[in-house]
Amino acid sequence: MKNVGKQLIWQQYQKEIAEDHFFYVRSCIRQNFFPGAEATFLRILKDVLHKDVYDDPAHTTCTGIGYHTDIIPLETTMTVVARQFALMTEKGYKNFIPSCVTSFGLYLEILESWHNHPEVLNQIRKYLKEATGRTFELPENIVHASDIIYKFRREIASKAKYRLVNQQTGQPLRVVEHIGCHYAKMFPHKSVGGAEFPRVLSGIIEEWGGEVIDYPERRHCCGFGFRQYFIKANRGYTFSSVKKKFDSMHPYSPDLIVTNCPGCNVFLDKGQYVISEQEGIVYGANGYGIPVLTFEELAGLIVGFDPWDIGLQVHQVSVEPLLDKMGVWYEPEKKYRGKNNIPLGQPLQPTVLKTF
Amino acid sequence: MSKIAIIGGGIAGMEAAIRLSALNFEVHLIEKSFILGGHVKNWHMLFPDLSSATQLVEQQKNQLRDSVNILLGIEVIRASYTNNKYTLYFSDGSSNTFDAIILTTGFKLFPAQRKEEYGYSIYSNVITSAELEEYFQTDKPLYTKEHRIAERIAFIHCVGSRDDKVGNRYCSKVCCVTAVKQAMETARRNPGAEIYLFYMDLRMFDRQFEDLYFQAQTQYGIRFIRGRLSEVSEKPDSRLFLKFEDTLLGKPLRLTTDMLVLMVGMEPAENTGQLARLFNVPVGNDKFLLPKNLHQYRNLTNQPGIFLAGCVSGPKTIGETLTDARSAALEVYNYLNRN
Amino acid sequence: MPDFGFSIQSSQPIDLDKTYRAVYNFVKEKEPSIQRCIYCGACGATCTAANFSQMSLRKVNLLLLRGQIAEVRQLVEHCLLCGKCMLVCPRNVNTRKMILLIHQALKMPLS
């Protein structure tokens, strides 16, 4: 494989990413599934990169999940989004960063609709004014949270305590990057690197010492698809997609999977449990799964945050094999201890998938 | 004596120059590179009769009389029109005045990396039809970049043609039969290799093309599958993993190959737009130059004294290009003798 | 195993790397004209059996090439050997012999 062709592609998909002063909006599901990820992002921005970032307690869901499952009308979604922009405007911010890829796609889609149909924007302004008395400005810069980490990847690397390198062998860790569909497939030119060879995560991974794996089903969706997963009888479709991806990446023996999308992270992580129970298959070495990290968790790990402070104990697939390869220091006995050393209880054990 | 400028020294330009100098006009053949013969000089064998491309170009060069003034490494940068004459200003600072001009700047090959998902210049065993054609100048069988004999090769039709996503809606005309020709040549060099052709439609429009297709099926066992490649990836052993739909069965297909050949289509040559502005000749929605009409005035433009020949007005076979050039020469003759 | 209330399906595409071509090769060796097929579908359009079944010789030929033998077996059962397909075939494929050879091959243990 040659990177020459990829570099030519990447040059065509570059975008402006603001330097500082960010208004942050959270994902609906991450705080349940990967509760440390967003806190880690804010901590990196504030404590490592010394940026000004505002996390407004008044903000809500973007309704993306409701929108994609056809239970919320578009006008409602647009008005809720308008309210988020109103909060940003009120707090004096112009740079908007969604934590969630679905939200990111939805914001872009709505901004594009308003751009092409100013009459709809005017209508939504009216709705928001009537409902809440608020007014709003459109963001000057809207990027996904992973774009921010991409922009500051070198700065983070310069402050890194660990690298994506196997400490025993000295070899780069083999990393699968998985990009949420709504990051680049809808608006390739609003991404870093385009939809075919997205650069946002691969650039981060390479900068931090890892080797990116390009496997045949790299572009395949994680299968979440909202309406598939939310109807129980259709969930087989979701996990068939997950299995297809794992079957395809397996020959490349990945050490780690990194995602930039809340849903993908859930399904690539928890999906390994479902596949192991239903099919008896485990994809990692020695009966363990392949660890799946969000880009913020990975950044946190790299700069030396305690793995249990960034929430890695809540992952289905045990992260210890990865920590050991990277040489990350951790206290095994503290894995299920909360704040002030309070025991959190022990999770149930899967039948097939081995865990620490 | 009337003076004629022919801009573009490929086979169309040379053919027009040969014909017009035989009619005793003063012909100036202007070529921006330092060698005549355009794309054709790089080809190996020509469809459908497998005759030599080099021989064709050499024969043309031999026929160019001493009276043709060949200007190599020169481009037209400016033009003006007064008293039924065009003054051309060249990149070397010189200028000259002409009674008629034939534009024969031809085409450029579709840059395959623009079809991002096909992995050209990313995966080492993805090559273009033009690269394969040049490789055929050697006597060797087809090897992968890792020096293994290629045992399975896939040819992909319509790369950069009939594809709105890359901005080219038109058919490039010659790639279908080129793919069949190249597949047969590959089969001769790599006996026993499995060769697949993935097409959208097989456009075997000209004489003996259908025979070539028939021969490819029956004599060489070439496997024709109707379906368009969606994306390529590389396996750990650097073979290529391809995804298609068999559109005749309505089922998705997967295939691993040693090599992938992209049948790159034609786009207007780099300077076509500039020439269009220089001479005020309209371009079509395919960005090739538009003749006065597509039936009886295919070599004429809406400008007096400006003529077209060859692929500057859209994709053509070599046979069509040469005929077009002769026809343009006759139109120039008629134009110069109009009084 | 917990009751998930759903199951995982295996991937559906035809894998050409693992295509079973023994039946196709058997028929092709005895009747090379099957290679000439251009899948125009004239055979299916005129086929008597196609009025009452999924039979299409075009499809049979493709399924043989892709190694989908179970489907081939189902389709060729419907053929009445009337020979109308032979009359319409623009590429002179010996369609009746093709059907007979397929039946023969399906009864044989092929590698």
mmCIF file of N, CA, C and O in Angstrom, chain C residues 4-58:
data_model
loop_
_atom_site.group_PDB
_atom_site.id
_atom_site.type_symbol
_atom_site.label_atom_id
_atom_site.label_comp_id
_atom_site.label_asym_id
_atom_site.label_seq_id
_atom_site.Cartn_x
_atom_site.Cartn_y
_atom_site.Cartn_z
ATOM 1 N N PHE C 4 -31.761 -13.625 23.332
ATOM 2 C CA PHE C 4 -31.602 -12.287 22.785
ATOM 3 C C PHE C 4 -32.857 -11.831 22.040
ATOM 4 O O PHE C 4 -33.056 -10.658 21.830
ATOM 5 N N GLY C 5 -33.653 -12.781 21.571
ATOM 6 C CA GLY C 5 -34.847 -12.408 20.811
ATOM 7 C C GLY C 5 -34.552 -12.077 19.356
ATOM 8 O O GLY C 5 -35.401 -11.558 18.646
ATOM 9 N N PHE C 6 -33.335 -12.367 18.920
ATOM 10 C CA PHE C 6 -32.972 -12.174 17.506
ATOM 11 C C PHE C 6 -31.773 -13.056 17.227
ATOM 12 O O PHE C 6 -31.174 -13.593 18.171
ATOM 13 N N SER C 7 -31.437 -13.245 15.945
ATOM 14 C CA SER C 7 -30.258 -14.065 15.645
ATOM 15 C C SER C 7 -29.412 -13.396 14.570
ATOM 16 O O SER C 7 -29.885 -12.515 13.856
ATOM 17 N N ILE C 8 -28.180 -13.820 14.468
ATOM 18 C CA ILE C 8 -27.239 -13.243 13.508
ATOM 19 C C ILE C 8 -27.300 -14.062 12.219
ATOM 20 O O ILE C 8 -27.224 -15.280 12.256
ATOM 21 N N GLN C 9 -27.475 -13.357 11.091
ATOM 22 C CA GLN C 9 -27.454 -14.075 9.820
ATOM 23 C C GLN C 9 -26.049 -13.991 9.218
ATOM 24 O O GLN C 9 -25.360 -13.003 9.438
ATOM 25 N N SER C 10 -25.701 -15.029 8.452
ATOM 26 C CA SER C 10 -24.393 -14.955 7.807
ATOM 27 C C SER C 10 -24.517 -14.069 6.569
ATOM 28 O O SER C 10 -25.595 -13.839 6.043
ATOM 29 N N SER C 11 -23.375 -13.585 6.117
ATOM 30 C CA SER C 11 -23.313 -12.664 4.987
ATOM 31 C C SER C 11 -23.783 -13.366 3.713
ATOM 32 O O SER C 11 -23.478 -14.527 3.492
ATOM 33 N N GLN C 12 -24.509 -12.637 2.839
ATOM 34 C CA GLN C 12 -25.170 -13.259 1.686
ATOM 35 C C GLN C 12 -24.401 -13.287 0.363
ATOM 36 O O GLN C 12 -24.758 -14.073 -0.499
ATOM 37 N N PRO C 13 -23.396 -12.445 0.123
ATOM 38 C CA PRO C 13 -22.841 -12.373 -1.232
ATOM 39 C C PRO C 13 -22.297 -13.699 -1.748
ATOM 40 O O PRO C 13 -21.904 -14.561 -0.968
ATOM 41 N N ILE C 14 -22.279 -13.815 -3.078
ATOM 42 C CA ILE C 14 -21.648 -14.975 -3.699
ATOM 43 C C ILE C 14 -20.141 -14.715 -3.713
ATOM 44 O O ILE C 14 -19.688 -13.684 -4.212
ATOM 45 N N ASP C 15 -19.390 -15.630 -3.158
ATOM 46 C CA ASP C 15 -17.943 -15.475 -3.104
ATOM 47 C C ASP C 15 -17.324 -16.171 -4.314
ATOM 48 O O ASP C 15 -17.250 -17.396 -4.367
ATOM 49 N N LEU C 16 -16.875 -15.379 -5.281
ATOM 50 C CA LEU C 16 -16.341 -15.968 -6.513
ATOM 51 C C LEU C 16 -15.018 -16.699 -6.263
ATOM 52 O O LEU C 16 -14.571 -17.479 -7.108
ATOM 53 N N ASP C 17 -14.388 -16.421 -5.114
ATOM 54 C CA ASP C 17 -13.148 -17.137 -4.797
ATOM 55 C C ASP C 17 -13.417 -18.605 -4.508
ATOM 56 O O ASP C 17 -12.523 -19.433 -4.608
ATOM 57 N N LYS C 18 -14.653 -18.886 -4.110
ATOM 58 C CA LYS C 18 -14.962 -20.262 -3.708
ATOM 59 C C LYS C 18 -16.054 -20.857 -4.589
ATOM 60 O O LYS C 18 -16.810 -21.717 -4.164
ATOM 61 N N THR C 19 -16.150 -20.370 -5.820
ATOM 62 C CA THR C 19 -17.238 -20.839 -6.671
ATOM 63 C C THR C 19 -17.049 -22.295 -7.074
ATOM 64 O O THR C 19 -15.980 -22.698 -7.514
ATOM 65 N N TYR C 20 -18.125 -23.043 -6.956
ATOM 66 C CA TYR C 20 -18.120 -24.451 -7.351
ATOM 67 C C TYR C 20 -18.453 -24.513 -8.831
ATOM 68 O O TYR C 20 -19.574 -24.236 -9.248
ATOM 69 N N ARG C 21 -17.464 -24.829 -9.656
ATOM 70 C CA ARG C 21 -17.677 -24.765 -11.098
ATOM 71 C C ARG C 21 -17.654 -26.125 -11.783
ATOM 72 O O ARG C 21 -17.627 -26.204 -13.017
ATOM 73 N N ALA C 22 -17.682 -27.215 -11.001
ATOM 74 C CA ALA C 22 -17.550 -28.545 -11.606
ATOM 75 C C ALA C 22 -18.683 -28.818 -12.589
ATOM 76 O O ALA C 22 -18.448 -29.351 -13.681
ATOM 77 N N VAL C 23 -19.904 -28.441 -12.224
ATOM 78 C CA VAL C 23 -21.041 -28.720 -13.117
ATOM 79 C C VAL C 23 -20.905 -27.880 -14.393
ATOM 80 O O VAL C 23 -21.052 -28.387 -15.505
ATOM 81 N N TYR C 24 -20.580 -26.601 -14.208
ATOM 82 C CA TYR C 24 -20.408 -25.740 -15.375
ATOM 83 C C TYR C 24 -19.320 -26.305 -16.293
ATOM 84 O O TYR C 24 -19.511 -26.408 -17.514
ATOM 85 N N ASN C 25 -18.201 -26.671 -15.716
ATOM 86 C CA ASN C 25 -17.086 -27.166 -16.530
ATOM 87 C C ASN C 25 -17.458 -28.461 -17.265
ATOM 88 O O ASN C 25 -17.077 -28.638 -18.424
ATOM 89 N N PHE C 26 -18.193 -29.322 -16.594
ATOM 90 C CA PHE C 26 -18.629 -30.576 -17.230
ATOM 91 C C PHE C 26 -19.472 -30.263 -18.473
ATOM 92 O O PHE C 26 -19.244 -30.800 -19.554
ATOM 93 N N VAL C 27 -20.430 -29.373 -18.297
ATOM 94 C CA VAL C 27 -21.333 -29.038 -19.407
ATOM 95 C C VAL C 27 -20.546 -28.324 -20.510
ATOM 96 O O VAL C 27 -20.703 -28.611 -21.701
ATOM 97 N N LYS C 28 -19.681 -27.397 -20.116
ATOM 98 C CA LYS C 28 -18.919 -26.606 -21.091
ATOM 99 C C LYS C 28 -18.018 -27.484 -21.957
ATOM 100 O O LYS C 28 -17.903 -27.268 -23.161
ATOM 101 N N GLU C 29 -17.393 -28.489 -21.331
ATOM 102 C CA GLU C 29 -16.510 -29.352 -22.107
ATOM 103 C C GLU C 29 -17.265 -30.142 -23.161
ATOM 104 O O GLU C 29 -16.793 -30.330 -24.272
ATOM 105 N N LYS C 30 -18.454 -30.580 -22.798
ATOM 106 C CA LYS C 30 -19.243 -31.388 -23.743
ATOM 107 C C LYS C 30 -20.008 -30.500 -24.729
ATOM 108 O O LYS C 30 -20.343 -30.926 -25.834
ATOM 109 N N GLU C 31 -20.316 -29.277 -24.311
ATOM 110 C CA GLU C 31 -21.098 -28.374 -25.169
ATOM 111 C C GLU C 31 -20.549 -26.956 -25.041
ATOM 112 O O GLU C 31 -21.128 -26.112 -24.348
ATOM 113 N N PRO C 32 -19.426 -26.697 -25.724
ATOM 114 C CA PRO C 32 -18.756 -25.387 -25.551
ATOM 115 C C PRO C 32 -19.640 -24.199 -25.929
ATOM 116 O O PRO C 32 -19.348 -23.070 -25.535
ATOM 117 N N SER C 33 -20.706 -24.447 -26.671
ATOM 118 C CA SER C 33 -21.517 -23.298 -27.108
ATOM 119 C C SER C 33 -22.136 -22.546 -25.937
ATOM 120 O O SER C 33 -22.578 -21.413 -26.107
ATOM 121 N N ILE C 34 -22.174 -23.159 -24.749
ATOM 122 C CA ILE C 34 -22.771 -22.408 -23.622
ATOM 123 C C ILE C 34 -21.949 -21.162 -23.274
ATOM 124 O O ILE C 34 -22.455 -20.234 -22.673
ATOM 125 N N GLN C 35 -20.687 -21.148 -23.687
ATOM 126 C CA GLN C 35 -19.845 -19.969 -23.413
ATOM 127 C C GLN C 35 -20.256 -18.748 -24.219
ATOM 128 O O GLN C 35 -19.827 -17.636 -23.937
ATOM 129 N N ARG C 36 -21.032 -18.989 -25.279
ATOM 130 C CA ARG C 36 -21.377 -17.864 -26.159
ATOM 131 C C ARG C 36 -22.508 -17.009 -25.603
ATOM 132 O O ARG C 36 -22.802 -15.936 -26.138
ATOM 133 N N CYS C 37 -23.179 -17.516 -24.602
ATOM 134 C CA CYS C 37 -24.380 -16.844 -24.090
ATOM 135 C C CYS C 37 -24.092 -15.385 -23.757
ATOM 136 O O CYS C 37 -23.073 -15.048 -23.156
ATOM 137 N N ILE C 38 -24.983 -14.472 -24.192
ATOM 138 C CA ILE C 38 -24.847 -13.058 -23.826
ATOM 139 C C ILE C 38 -25.985 -12.632 -22.898
ATOM 140 O O ILE C 38 -26.220 -11.444 -22.703
ATOM 141 N N TYR C 39 -26.677 -13.593 -22.334
ATOM 142 C CA TYR C 39 -27.691 -13.322 -21.297
ATOM 143 C C TYR C 39 -28.745 -12.329 -21.757
ATOM 144 O O TYR C 39 -29.153 -11.449 -21.020
ATOM 145 N N CYS C 40 -29.201 -12.497 -23.012
ATOM 146 C CA CYS C 40 -30.202 -11.575 -23.545
ATOM 147 C C CYS C 40 -31.588 -11.914 -23.021
ATOM 148 O O CYS C 40 -32.459 -11.052 -22.957
ATOM 149 N N GLY C 41 -31.818 -13.195 -22.675
ATOM 150 C CA GLY C 41 -33.104 -13.583 -22.098
ATOM 151 C C GLY C 41 -34.162 -13.970 -23.112
ATOM 152 O O GLY C 41 -35.317 -14.199 -22.739
ATOM 153 N N ALA C 42 -33.790 -14.080 -24.394
ATOM 154 C CA ALA C 42 -34.765 -14.499 -25.404
ATOM 155 C C ALA C 42 -35.299 -15.895 -25.076
ATOM 156 O O ALA C 42 -36.482 -16.191 -25.263
ATOM 157 N N CYS C 43 -34.423 -16.755 -24.548
ATOM 158 C CA CYS C 43 -34.810 -18.121 -24.182
ATOM 159 C C CYS C 43 -35.932 -18.112 -23.143
ATOM 160 O O CYS C 43 -36.947 -18.802 -23.285
ATOM 161 N N GLY C 44 -35.751 -17.276 -22.120
ATOM 162 C CA GLY C 44 -36.755 -17.203 -21.054
ATOM 163 C C GLY C 44 -38.063 -16.612 -21.561
ATOM 164 O O GLY C 44 -39.145 -17.001 -21.134
ATOM 165 N N ALA C 45 -37.935 -15.667 -22.517
ATOM 166 C CA ALA C 45 -39.133 -15.009 -23.033
ATOM 167 C C ALA C 45 -40.010 -15.971 -23.811
ATOM 168 O O ALA C 45 -41.230 -15.857 -23.819
ATOM 169 N N THR C 46 -39.376 -16.924 -24.445
ATOM 170 C CA THR C 46 -40.151 -17.843 -25.293
ATOM 171 C C THR C 46 -40.474 -19.154 -24.584
ATOM 172 O O THR C 46 -41.265 -19.948 -25.064
ATOM 173 N N CYS C 47 -39.871 -19.352 -23.414
ATOM 174 C CA CYS C 47 -39.931 -20.652 -22.733
ATOM 175 C C CYS C 47 -41.353 -21.017 -22.303
ATOM 176 O O CYS C 47 -42.045 -20.220 -21.667
ATOM 177 N N THR C 48 -41.793 -22.204 -22.663
ATOM 178 C CA THR C 48 -43.118 -22.686 -22.274
ATOM 179 C C THR C 48 -43.213 -22.805 -20.760
ATOM 180 O O THR C 48 -44.177 -22.362 -20.146
ATOM 181 N N ALA C 49 -42.173 -23.390 -20.165
ATOM 182 C CA ALA C 49 -42.189 -23.625 -18.723
ATOM 183 C C ALA C 49 -42.149 -22.314 -17.937
ATOM 184 O O ALA C 49 -42.683 -22.237 -16.826
ATOM 185 N N ALA C 50 -41.543 -21.282 -18.544
ATOM 186 C CA ALA C 50 -41.403 -20.008 -17.827
ATOM 187 C C ALA C 50 -42.746 -19.366 -17.524
ATOM 188 O O ALA C 50 -42.861 -18.527 -16.636
ATOM 189 N N ASN C 51 -43.786 -19.779 -18.275
ATOM 190 C CA ASN C 51 -45.114 -19.249 -17.998
ATOM 191 C C ASN C 51 -45.664 -19.750 -16.668
ATOM 192 O O ASN C 51 -46.586 -19.171 -16.122
ATOM 193 N N PHE C 52 -45.114 -20.871 -16.205
ATOM 194 C CA PHE C 52 -45.669 -21.497 -15.002
ATOM 195 C C PHE C 52 -44.630 -21.661 -13.893
ATOM 196 O O PHE C 52 -44.931 -22.235 -12.853
ATOM 197 N N SER C 53 -43.402 -21.193 -14.129
ATOM 198 C CA SER C 53 -42.348 -21.393 -13.133
ATOM 199 C C SER C 53 -41.321 -20.268 -13.255
ATOM 200 O O SER C 53 -41.491 -19.354 -14.051
ATOM 201 N N GLN C 54 -40.242 -20.363 -12.489
ATOM 202 C CA GLN C 54 -39.173 -19.370 -12.539
ATOM 203 C C GLN C 54 -38.144 -19.707 -13.623
ATOM 204 O O GLN C 54 -37.112 -19.048 -13.720
ATOM 205 N N MET C 55 -38.416 -20.729 -14.427
ATOM 206 C CA MET C 55 -37.432 -21.218 -15.395
ATOM 207 C C MET C 55 -36.956 -20.106 -16.342
ATOM 208 O O MET C 55 -37.755 -19.327 -16.868
ATOM 209 N N SER C 56 -35.644 -20.049 -16.513
ATOM 210 C CA SER C 56 -35.028 -19.156 -17.489
ATOM 211 C C SER C 56 -33.652 -19.727 -17.744
ATOM 212 O O SER C 56 -32.863 -19.871 -16.814
ATOM 213 N N LEU C 57 -33.395 -20.055 -18.975
ATOM 214 C CA LEU C 57 -32.104 -20.670 -19.284
ATOM 215 C C LEU C 57 -30.962 -19.675 -19.092
ATOM 216 O O LEU C 57 -29.855 -20.051 -18.730
ATOM 217 N N ARG C 58 -31.263 -18.419 -19.312
ATOM 218 C CA ARG C 58 -30.284 -17.358 -19.044
ATOM 219 C C ARG C 58 -29.837 -17.439 -17.587
ATOM 220 O O ARG C 58 -28.644 -17.428 -17.277
#
